[in-house]
Short mmCIF file of C-alpha atoms in Angstrom, two decimals:
data_model
loop_
_atom_site.label_atom_id
_atom_site.label_comp_id
_atom_site.label_asym_id
_atom_site.label_seq_id
_atom_site.Cartn_x
_atom_site.Cartn_y
_atom_site.Cartn_z
CA MET A 1 -0.23 -0.06 -0.13
CA ILE A 2 1.73 3.19 -1.44
CA PRO A 3 0.34 6.65 -0.65
CA CYS A 4 1.29 9.19 -3.26
CA LEU A 5 2.05 12.72 -2.36
CA ASP A 6 2.45 15.42 -5.09
CA VAL A 7 4.66 18.24 -4.02
CA THR A 8 5.27 21.67 -5.50
CA ALA A 9 7.80 24.03 -3.64
CA GLY A 10 8.14 21.82 -0.75
CA ARG A 11 4.62 21.51 0.07
CA VAL A 12 2.08 18.44 -0.44
CA VAL A 13 -0.51 19.44 -2.55
CA LYS A 14 -3.99 18.17 -4.13
CA GLY A 15 -5.70 19.14 -7.48
CA THR A 16 -7.31 17.98 -10.39
CA ASN A 17 -5.33 17.96 -13.49
CA PHE A 18 -2.68 19.92 -12.12
CA VAL A 19 -5.15 23.04 -11.63
CA ASP A 20 -7.11 24.25 -8.55
CA LEU A 21 -4.16 23.10 -6.17
CA VAL A 22 -4.93 22.85 -2.68
CA ASP A 23 -2.38 22.70 -0.04
CA ALA A 24 -2.77 19.44 1.51
CA GLY A 25 0.25 19.40 4.22
CA ASP A 26 3.88 19.24 5.14
CA PRO A 27 5.66 16.31 3.14
CA VAL A 28 7.37 15.04 6.22
CA GLU A 29 4.50 15.38 8.56
CA LEU A 30 2.44 13.44 6.19
CA GLY A 31 5.20 10.75 5.38
CA CYS A 32 5.49 10.37 9.22
CA ARG A 33 1.53 9.96 9.64
CA TYR A 34 1.44 7.22 6.80
CA ASP A 35 4.44 5.43 8.30
CA ALA A 36 2.56 5.14 11.47
CA GLU A 37 -0.50 4.13 9.73
CA GLY A 38 1.24 1.21 8.22
CA ALA A 39 2.32 2.52 4.70
CA ASP A 40 4.75 0.12 3.01
CA GLU A 41 6.24 2.67 0.97
CA LEU A 42 5.99 6.44 -0.21
CA VAL A 43 5.94 7.93 -3.43
CA PHE A 44 6.78 11.83 -3.95
CA LEU A 45 5.76 13.32 -7.07
CA ASP A 46 7.53 16.75 -7.99
CA ILE A 47 4.62 18.32 -10.05
CA THR A 48 6.68 21.61 -10.51
CA ALA A 49 9.05 22.58 -13.38
CA SER A 50 11.07 25.64 -12.35
CA SER A 51 14.74 25.35 -11.16
CA ASP A 52 14.04 27.17 -8.09
CA ASP A 53 11.48 24.77 -6.89
CA ARG A 54 13.71 21.68 -7.71
CA ALA A 55 16.39 23.00 -5.18
CA THR A 56 13.45 23.04 -2.65
CA THR A 57 12.31 19.50 -3.63
CA VAL A 58 16.07 18.02 -2.84
CA GLU A 59 15.99 19.84 0.32
CA MET A 60 12.54 18.11 1.08
CA VAL A 61 13.99 14.60 -0.16
CA ARG A 62 16.68 15.01 2.51
CA ASN A 63 14.04 15.95 5.41
CA VAL A 64 11.75 12.89 4.29
CA ALA A 65 14.95 11.06 4.54
CA ASP A 66 16.01 12.03 7.89
CA HIS A 67 12.55 11.34 9.50
CA VAL A 68 10.52 8.77 7.62
CA TYR A 69 12.14 5.03 8.16
CA ILE A 70 10.41 3.28 4.88
CA PRO A 71 11.36 3.41 1.65
CA PHE A 72 10.50 6.21 -0.63
CA THR A 73 10.44 6.94 -4.31
CA VAL A 74 10.84 10.34 -5.73
CA GLY A 75 9.59 11.35 -9.39
CA GLY A 76 8.68 14.22 -11.52
CA GLY A 77 11.35 16.20 -13.43
CA ILE A 78 14.00 13.29 -13.23
CA ARG A 79 15.56 14.10 -16.78
CA THR A 80 19.08 13.05 -16.43
CA LEU A 81 21.38 10.65 -14.60
CA GLU A 82 22.68 13.78 -12.45
CA ASN A 83 19.04 14.57 -11.56
CA ALA A 84 18.71 10.93 -10.53
CA ARG A 85 21.96 10.86 -8.67
CA THR A 86 21.16 14.04 -6.58
CA MET A 87 18.03 12.55 -5.51
CA LEU A 88 19.52 9.38 -4.54
CA ARG A 89 22.27 10.96 -2.73
CA ALA A 90 19.88 13.46 -0.74
CA GLY A 91 18.22 9.93 0.66
CA ALA A 92 15.45 8.72 -2.12
CA ASP A 93 15.90 4.99 -2.22
CA LYS A 94 14.62 5.07 -5.85
CA VAL A 95 13.98 7.52 -8.62
CA SER A 96 10.79 7.42 -10.99
CA VAL A 97 11.24 8.41 -14.57
CA ASN A 98 8.68 9.07 -16.98
CA THR A 99 8.85 11.60 -20.07
CA ALA A 100 12.56 11.83 -19.94
CA ALA A 101 12.99 7.99 -20.13
CA VAL A 102 10.30 7.87 -23.49
CA GLN A 103 12.42 10.44 -25.03
CA ARG A 104 15.67 8.86 -24.00
CA PRO A 105 15.38 5.47 -23.28
CA GLU A 106 19.00 4.95 -22.15
CA LEU A 107 18.53 6.90 -19.06
CA ILE A 108 16.84 3.97 -17.58
CA GLU A 109 20.08 2.07 -18.46
CA GLU A 110 22.44 4.76 -17.01
CA ILE A 111 20.43 4.82 -13.60
CA ALA A 112 20.69 1.20 -13.45
CA ALA A 113 24.09 0.65 -14.26
CA GLU A 114 25.14 3.07 -11.58
CA PHE A 115 22.88 2.19 -8.79
CA GLY A 116 21.25 -0.89 -9.51
CA SER A 117 17.66 -1.91 -11.15
CA GLN A 118 15.90 -1.87 -7.74
CA CYS A 119 16.67 2.02 -7.62
CA VAL A 120 14.71 2.71 -11.20
CA VAL A 121 11.00 2.91 -10.99
CA CYS A 122 9.37 3.40 -14.88
CA ALA A 123 6.43 5.35 -14.31
CA ILE A 124 3.93 5.11 -17.43
CA ASP A 125 0.73 7.10 -18.31
CA ALA A 126 -1.44 4.83 -20.56
CA LYS A 127 -4.93 5.51 -22.09
CA ARG A 128 -6.83 3.57 -24.22
CA ARG A 129 -6.46 4.16 -28.10
CA ILE A 130 -10.09 5.03 -29.52
CA GLU A 131 -10.60 4.60 -33.03
CA GLU A 132 -12.21 7.73 -33.45
CA GLU A 133 -12.37 7.96 -37.48
CA ARG A 134 -14.88 4.66 -37.85
CA ASP A 135 -16.36 5.32 -34.13
CA ARG A 136 -15.49 1.82 -33.50
CA GLY A 137 -14.55 2.67 -29.76
CA TRP A 138 -11.48 1.09 -28.10
CA ASP A 139 -9.19 -0.68 -30.04
CA GLY A 140 -8.00 -3.30 -27.35
CA THR A 141 -4.63 -1.28 -26.92
CA TRP A 142 -3.12 1.43 -24.95
CA GLU A 143 -1.07 4.27 -25.74
CA VAL A 144 1.90 6.03 -23.86
CA TYR A 145 1.14 9.50 -23.17
CA LEU A 146 3.69 12.21 -21.51
CA HIS A 147 3.64 15.67 -19.67
CA GLY A 148 1.09 14.09 -16.99
CA GLY A 149 -1.29 12.69 -19.77
CA ARG A 150 -1.56 15.88 -22.30
CA THR A 151 0.88 14.47 -25.06
CA PRO A 152 0.20 11.41 -27.08
CA THR A 153 3.40 9.50 -28.39
CA GLY A 154 1.70 6.90 -30.64
CA ILE A 155 3.68 4.22 -28.68
CA ASP A 156 2.23 1.11 -27.25
CA ALA A 157 2.10 0.85 -23.59
CA ILE A 158 2.61 -2.75 -23.46
CA GLU A 159 5.73 -2.60 -25.88
CA TRP A 160 7.22 0.62 -24.13
CA VAL A 161 6.94 -1.35 -20.67
CA THR A 162 8.66 -4.47 -21.96
CA ARG A 163 11.38 -2.40 -23.13
CA ALA A 164 11.59 -0.51 -20.00
CA VAL A 165 12.34 -3.78 -18.15
CA GLU A 166 14.90 -4.76 -20.59
CA LEU A 167 16.70 -1.83 -20.04
CA GLY A 168 16.61 -2.31 -16.49
CA ALA A 169 13.80 -0.66 -14.71
CA GLY A 170 13.19 -2.67 -11.52
CA GLU A 171 9.53 -1.53 -11.00
CA ILE A 172 6.51 -0.41 -12.96
CA LEU A 173 4.42 2.55 -11.82
CA LEU A 174 1.23 2.22 -14.05
CA THR A 175 -1.26 4.81 -14.15
CA SER A 176 -4.52 4.68 -16.30
CA MET A 177 -5.03 8.52 -17.58
CA ASP A 178 -8.64 7.03 -18.29
CA ARG A 179 -9.43 6.62 -14.68
CA ASP A 180 -6.85 8.98 -12.92
CA GLY A 181 -8.99 11.49 -10.99
CA THR A 182 -12.21 9.56 -11.62
CA ARG A 183 -12.67 7.76 -8.42
CA ALA A 184 -13.97 4.82 -10.60
CA GLY A 185 -11.41 2.30 -9.85
CA PHE A 186 -8.18 1.43 -11.54
CA ASP A 187 -8.36 0.16 -15.38
CA LEU A 188 -8.15 -3.36 -14.41
CA GLU A 189 -7.40 -4.79 -17.99
CA LEU A 190 -4.53 -2.48 -18.02
CA THR A 191 -3.35 -3.80 -14.89
CA ALA A 192 -3.86 -7.20 -15.96
CA ALA A 193 -2.14 -6.85 -19.32
CA VAL A 194 1.08 -5.49 -18.01
CA THR A 195 1.41 -7.79 -14.87
CA THR A 196 1.12 -11.04 -17.48
CA VAL A 197 4.24 -9.57 -19.55
CA VAL A 198 6.71 -8.39 -16.98
CA ASP A 199 8.49 -10.23 -14.18
CA VAL A 200 9.10 -6.98 -12.18
CA PRO A 201 6.96 -5.51 -9.47
CA VAL A 202 3.82 -3.50 -11.07
CA ILE A 203 2.24 -0.68 -8.80
CA ALA A 204 -1.27 -0.10 -9.89
CA SER A 205 -2.26 3.87 -10.14
CA GLY A 206 -5.07 6.01 -10.97
CA GLY A 207 -8.68 5.85 -10.10
CA VAL A 208 -9.07 4.83 -6.65
CA GLY A 209 -12.33 5.79 -4.78
CA THR A 210 -13.05 3.25 -2.32
CA LEU A 211 -11.00 0.50 -0.67
CA ASP A 212 -12.53 -2.00 -2.60
CA HIS A 213 -10.88 -0.74 -5.59
CA LEU A 214 -7.39 -1.23 -4.10
CA VAL A 215 -8.21 -4.84 -3.15
CA ASP A 216 -9.45 -5.43 -7.18
CA GLY A 217 -5.91 -3.89 -8.13
CA VAL A 218 -4.15 -6.93 -6.36
CA VAL A 219 -6.69 -9.71 -6.78
CA GLU A 220 -7.87 -9.06 -10.64
CA GLY A 221 -5.19 -6.81 -11.79
CA GLY A 222 -2.55 -9.03 -10.22
CA ALA A 223 -0.50 -5.58 -9.00
CA ASP A 224 2.18 -6.10 -6.70
CA ALA A 225 1.45 -2.70 -4.91
CA VAL A 226 -1.27 -0.50 -5.29
CA LEU A 227 -0.80 3.58 -4.95
CA ALA A 228 -3.71 6.12 -3.98
CA ALA A 229 -3.55 9.69 -3.33
CA SER A 230 -6.48 11.57 -2.38
CA ILE A 231 -8.56 8.97 -0.57
CA PHE A 232 -5.52 9.60 2.26
CA HIS A 233 -4.77 13.09 2.38
CA PHE A 234 -7.83 14.69 3.92
CA GLY A 235 -8.59 11.72 6.39
CA GLU A 236 -11.25 10.03 4.03
CA HIS A 237 -9.78 6.96 4.64
CA ARG A 238 -6.92 5.72 6.63
CA VAL A 239 -3.84 3.42 5.30
CA ALA A 240 -4.94 1.25 8.17
CA ASP A 241 -8.39 0.81 6.90
CA ALA A 242 -7.10 -0.05 3.21
CA LYS A 243 -4.79 -2.77 4.99
CA THR A 244 -7.83 -4.18 6.86
CA ALA A 245 -9.89 -4.27 3.63
CA MET A 246 -7.21 -5.85 1.79
CA ALA A 247 -6.35 -8.53 4.66
CA ALA A 248 -10.39 -9.27 4.95
CA ALA A 249 -10.24 -10.07 1.24
CA GLY A 250 -7.41 -12.74 1.65
CA VAL A 251 -4.56 -10.38 0.44
CA THR A 252 -1.42 -10.94 2.54
CA VAL A 253 -0.26 -7.57 3.59
CA ARG A 254 1.84 -6.24 6.71
CA PRO A 255 -0.57 -5.01 9.17
CA ALA A 256 -1.02 -1.38 10.07
CA ASP A 257 0.98 -0.81 13.33
CA SER A 258 -1.51 -0.97 16.42
CA SER A 259 1.38 0.48 18.66
CA ALA A 260 1.76 3.55 16.36
CA ASP A 261 3.01 6.41 19.06
CA MET B 1 32.07 10.59 25.24
CA THR B 2 28.87 11.13 27.38
CA THR B 3 27.66 8.55 29.57
CA GLY B 4 24.46 6.72 27.62
CA THR B 5 25.44 8.35 24.75
CA PRO B 6 27.68 5.86 22.72
CA LEU B 7 29.57 6.91 20.09
CA ILE B 8 29.02 4.46 17.01
CA ALA B 9 30.78 4.97 13.96
CA VAL B 10 29.09 4.32 10.55
CA LEU B 11 31.84 3.54 7.93
CA ASP B 12 31.46 5.83 5.53
CA TYR B 13 33.08 4.57 2.06
CA GLY B 14 31.72 6.71 -0.53
CA ILE B 15 28.75 4.35 -1.83
CA GLY B 16 25.33 5.25 -2.04
CA ASN B 17 23.11 6.75 0.79
CA LEU B 18 24.34 6.13 4.02
CA HIS B 19 22.54 8.77 5.82
CA SER B 20 19.54 6.53 7.00
CA ALA B 21 21.13 4.40 8.95
CA GLN B 22 23.10 7.33 10.85
CA LYS B 23 20.02 9.28 11.40
CA ALA B 24 18.23 6.29 12.70
CA LEU B 25 20.94 5.44 15.11
CA ALA B 26 21.03 9.00 16.24
CA ARG B 27 17.35 9.08 16.79
CA GLN B 28 17.77 6.21 18.68
CA GLY B 29 20.05 8.09 21.14
CA ALA B 30 23.41 7.45 19.83
CA ASP B 31 26.12 9.89 18.82
CA ALA B 32 26.21 8.05 15.56
CA ARG B 33 28.51 9.48 12.93
CA LEU B 34 29.58 8.54 9.28
CA THR B 35 33.10 8.44 9.35
CA ALA B 36 36.19 7.30 7.62
CA ASP B 37 38.47 8.02 10.23
CA PRO B 38 40.31 5.16 11.68
CA GLY B 39 41.03 6.76 15.03
CA LEU B 40 37.24 7.51 15.32
CA ILE B 41 36.37 4.05 14.35
CA ALA B 42 38.93 2.66 16.94
CA ASP B 43 37.36 4.57 19.86
CA ALA B 44 33.60 3.91 18.88
CA ALA B 45 31.78 1.98 21.34
CA GLY B 46 30.15 0.12 18.34
CA VAL B 47 30.66 0.02 14.42
CA VAL B 48 28.23 -0.18 11.93
CA LEU B 49 28.92 -1.30 8.14
CA PRO B 50 26.04 -0.42 5.71
CA GLY B 51 26.37 -1.12 2.06
CA VAL B 52 24.00 -1.03 -0.91
CA GLY B 53 24.48 -2.22 -4.48
CA ALA B 54 26.75 -4.80 -5.91
CA PHE B 55 29.30 -6.89 -3.77
CA GLY B 56 32.36 -6.43 -5.80
CA ALA B 57 31.72 -2.65 -6.00
CA CYS B 58 31.39 -2.29 -2.26
CA MET B 59 34.63 -4.42 -1.42
CA ASP B 60 36.43 -2.21 -3.87
CA ALA B 61 35.19 0.88 -2.52
CA LEU B 62 35.74 -0.19 1.16
CA ARG B 63 39.20 -1.10 0.33
CA GLY B 64 39.82 2.00 -1.73
CA ALA B 65 38.64 4.03 1.55
CA GLY B 66 41.22 1.81 3.48
CA LEU B 67 38.45 0.63 5.61
CA ASP B 68 38.58 -3.10 5.08
CA GLU B 69 41.27 -3.59 7.88
CA ALA B 70 39.17 -1.13 10.11
CA ALA B 71 36.15 -2.89 9.66
CA HIS B 72 38.11 -6.52 10.12
CA ALA B 73 39.48 -5.08 13.33
CA ALA B 74 36.48 -3.59 15.08
CA ALA B 75 34.75 -6.82 14.22
CA ALA B 76 37.69 -8.82 15.83
CA SER B 77 37.85 -6.34 18.52
CA GLY B 78 34.90 -7.85 20.51
CA ARG B 79 32.98 -4.48 20.33
CA PRO B 80 29.16 -4.37 19.19
CA PHE B 81 29.62 -4.82 15.16
CA LEU B 82 26.38 -4.34 12.88
CA GLY B 83 26.52 -5.22 9.16
CA ILE B 84 23.57 -4.34 7.16
CA CYS B 85 22.42 -5.51 3.60
CA VAL B 86 25.72 -5.69 1.59
CA GLY B 87 27.55 -4.49 4.58
CA MET B 88 26.38 -7.98 6.20
CA GLN B 89 27.15 -9.76 2.83
CA MET B 90 30.82 -8.36 2.82
CA LEU B 91 31.41 -9.88 6.40
CA PHE B 92 31.12 -13.47 4.48
CA THR B 93 34.31 -15.02 3.01
CA ALA B 94 33.00 -14.73 -0.69
CA SER B 95 30.02 -14.13 -2.86
CA GLU B 96 28.68 -15.79 -5.88
CA GLU B 97 28.17 -12.28 -7.52
CA ASP B 98 31.63 -11.66 -7.82
CA SER B 99 33.87 -14.71 -7.45
CA ALA B 100 36.94 -12.15 -8.14
CA ALA B 101 36.25 -10.07 -4.91
CA PRO B 102 36.96 -12.10 -1.55
CA GLY B 103 35.03 -10.77 1.54
CA LEU B 104 36.01 -9.59 4.85
CA GLY B 105 35.88 -13.35 6.30
CA VAL B 106 34.53 -12.41 9.45
CA ILE B 107 31.63 -15.05 9.04
CA PRO B 108 32.81 -17.85 7.66
CA GLY B 109 30.44 -18.83 4.60
CA ALA B 110 29.56 -17.90 1.34
CA VAL B 111 26.78 -15.13 -0.10
CA GLN B 112 24.76 -17.24 -2.59
CA TRP B 113 21.99 -16.37 -5.22
CA ILE B 114 18.52 -16.66 -3.79
CA PRO B 115 17.11 -20.32 -4.81
CA ALA B 116 15.22 -19.74 -8.22
CA GLY B 117 11.50 -19.58 -8.18
CA PRO B 118 10.21 -16.02 -6.97
CA LYS B 119 10.86 -12.78 -8.35
CA ILE B 120 14.58 -11.67 -8.09
CA PRO B 121 15.35 -9.41 -6.33
CA GLN B 122 13.12 -10.05 -3.33
CA MET B 123 11.91 -6.10 -2.96
CA GLN B 124 9.29 -6.41 -0.41
CA TRP B 125 8.40 -6.62 3.22
CA ASN B 126 8.44 -10.02 4.64
CA ARG B 127 8.10 -11.83 7.97
CA LEU B 128 10.98 -12.86 10.01
CA ALA B 129 11.27 -16.23 11.72
CA LEU B 130 13.72 -16.13 14.64
CA GLU B 131 16.07 -18.69 15.26
CA HIS B 132 17.60 -17.21 18.23
CA PRO B 133 14.57 -15.17 19.76
CA ASP B 134 16.65 -14.29 22.94
CA ASP B 135 19.37 -12.46 21.14
CA PRO B 136 19.21 -9.01 22.64
CA MET B 137 18.96 -7.33 18.90
CA PHE B 138 15.37 -8.94 18.81
CA GLU B 139 14.36 -7.73 22.06
CA ARG B 140 10.76 -5.92 21.85
CA LEU B 141 10.69 -5.34 18.15
CA VAL B 142 7.07 -5.87 18.30
CA ASP B 143 4.70 -5.24 21.34
CA ASP B 144 3.12 -8.59 21.52
CA PRO B 145 5.66 -11.39 21.07
CA ALA B 146 2.72 -13.02 19.13
CA ASP B 147 3.13 -10.60 16.52
CA PRO B 148 5.06 -11.03 13.27
CA ILE B 149 8.24 -8.93 12.66
CA TRP B 150 7.80 -7.26 9.27
CA VAL B 151 11.13 -5.94 7.69
CA TYR B 152 12.32 -4.73 4.29
CA PHE B 153 14.29 -6.54 1.85
CA VAL B 154 15.91 -5.55 -1.11
CA HIS B 155 18.50 -8.49 -2.30
CA SER B 156 19.12 -11.18 -4.67
CA LEU B 157 21.65 -13.15 -2.68
CA HIS B 158 21.79 -14.39 0.83
CA GLY B 159 24.31 -15.34 3.23
CA VAL B 160 24.86 -19.24 3.75
CA PRO B 161 27.44 -19.74 6.61
CA ASP B 162 29.51 -22.83 7.22
CA ASP B 163 27.87 -23.15 10.64
CA ASP B 164 24.16 -22.96 10.31
CA GLY B 165 24.04 -21.96 14.04
CA VAL B 166 25.12 -18.63 12.98
CA VAL B 167 21.68 -17.95 11.42
CA ALA B 168 19.60 -15.57 13.72
CA ALA B 169 16.31 -15.18 11.57
CA THR B 170 15.07 -16.36 8.29
CA VAL B 171 12.18 -15.39 5.76
CA GLU B 172 10.47 -17.54 3.52
CA TYR B 173 10.68 -16.48 -0.22
CA GLY B 174 10.27 -19.59 -2.23
CA SER B 175 12.44 -21.06 -0.28
CA THR B 176 14.08 -20.44 3.23
CA VAL B 177 16.25 -17.49 3.18
CA ASN B 178 18.90 -16.46 5.66
CA ALA B 179 17.81 -12.87 6.99
CA ALA B 180 19.93 -12.28 10.03
CA PHE B 181 23.23 -13.79 11.57
CA ARG B 182 24.76 -13.79 14.97
CA LEU B 183 28.67 -14.60 15.47
CA HIS B 184 29.76 -13.48 19.07
CA ASN B 185 30.10 -9.58 18.96
CA VAL B 186 28.74 -9.46 15.18
CA PHE B 187 25.20 -9.24 14.17
CA ALA B 188 24.19 -8.77 10.67
CA THR B 189 20.84 -8.35 8.79
CA GLN B 190 20.23 -8.88 5.04
CA PHE B 191 17.14 -6.52 5.59
CA HIS B 192 17.04 -2.93 5.90
CA PRO B 193 16.33 -1.85 9.67
CA GLU B 194 16.71 1.68 8.79
CA LYS B 195 13.84 1.41 6.20
CA SER B 196 11.93 -0.93 8.21
CA SER B 197 9.53 1.31 10.42
CA ARG B 198 9.11 0.50 14.13
CA PRO B 199 10.42 -2.83 14.26
CA GLY B 200 13.64 -1.75 12.45
CA LEU B 201 13.94 1.30 14.45
CA ARG B 202 13.69 -0.63 17.53
CA LEU B 203 16.43 -3.29 16.55
CA LEU B 204 18.71 -0.25 15.88
CA GLY B 205 17.88 1.19 19.36
CA ASN B 206 18.74 -2.61 20.62
CA PHE B 207 22.21 -2.00 19.12
CA VAL B 208 22.43 1.43 20.70
CA ASP B 209 21.73 -0.22 23.93
CA VAL B 210 24.18 -3.01 23.61
CA CYS B 211 26.74 -0.45 22.65
CA THR B 212 25.84 1.66 25.65
CA ARG B 213 26.22 -1.44 28.03
CA ALA B 214 29.27 -2.71 26.27
#
């Protein structure tokens, strides 16, 4: 169970499609809270682009590493080996690459060669391909999108996942752009299509609205881990509730720590 | 050194991120320092050898920093010594990952690939089965002794000591995989206590306590 925290200028924010951002708290405070509630890992996504804010993010990573004692991944804006090095040296356990890796796949190889595959998460934003011309609906495949889902690439998602793993990605963070923000549940067909073709852990993301959706991601989608953001930040559900729901559905999970300080 | 605040030397040989281990020990009340200073290491109440990445690269870096002898001397000194992940693996005689790079030979035995079957590396939380439940390092990791102890692993190989009495804990991962070791003053974990939330912090706290008493 992996809570995801979008950060900008050192704060956790919540918004829809990168607009109407609402402050959701301090990254260290939220990280500690999720740790105490039983989160297995954390993902921080830097959703800003300006270089000033990048420096703030490095500082944030250092702070998180000093206070939060579970593994965490940092993504968003990792464009070069040097960016990855900076985040890993600041204390991140893994970095996640997305747009830059599609544009220059060798980036995955470079980070894996220096730090090992276990440090490289390949984040993929995939969207169902619609045959608009003849109005025939979904053609049964998914396309990779960049820039937070705004830019289509023409690249088949399953082909890209396979390639990314060959290049050394140690984990796949798979987001359905059709479901992201909808609260309608994961695109389970997408999750299953990816988990059956790769032998590295797959984290399902995009669309979680209820605790049952998390269970579905593992049981039906075959995901190794599930990621969610908004259902946790404002106390709607606690990570511990998600763990309880999964355990009740027969999924082996590390239970929430009942002795939390 | 202030009484009750043991100086713990975390060996700094220039690899990856070692801050988490140092910070976690400091949070548990130690005067924990990342250091490559042989004098400081010789004076420390306890010594920690962390490590991430490849066995051969870590051994090269340790030798390059001139810390292989310091690590060996600290382990032989009888002072509390803790090896973590590849730091644990380097305590063994050799590793299948890199036959050209001999280990420190503190724990007689070889580091071997996890038997085929499950996804490699094991990159997940797993439950410890304690072979030495009375080891002071395992004291009160969880509130209720009946509760499982979940800790975080990232590894493709595990230590196989010549004397299996040295194995302090195991986990099930396709087969039984060795997760922790105890040989006299040396304790070593394949898992990352500094990434294992409360049970991991408590284990590091136990190490601080052992150093305080030593």
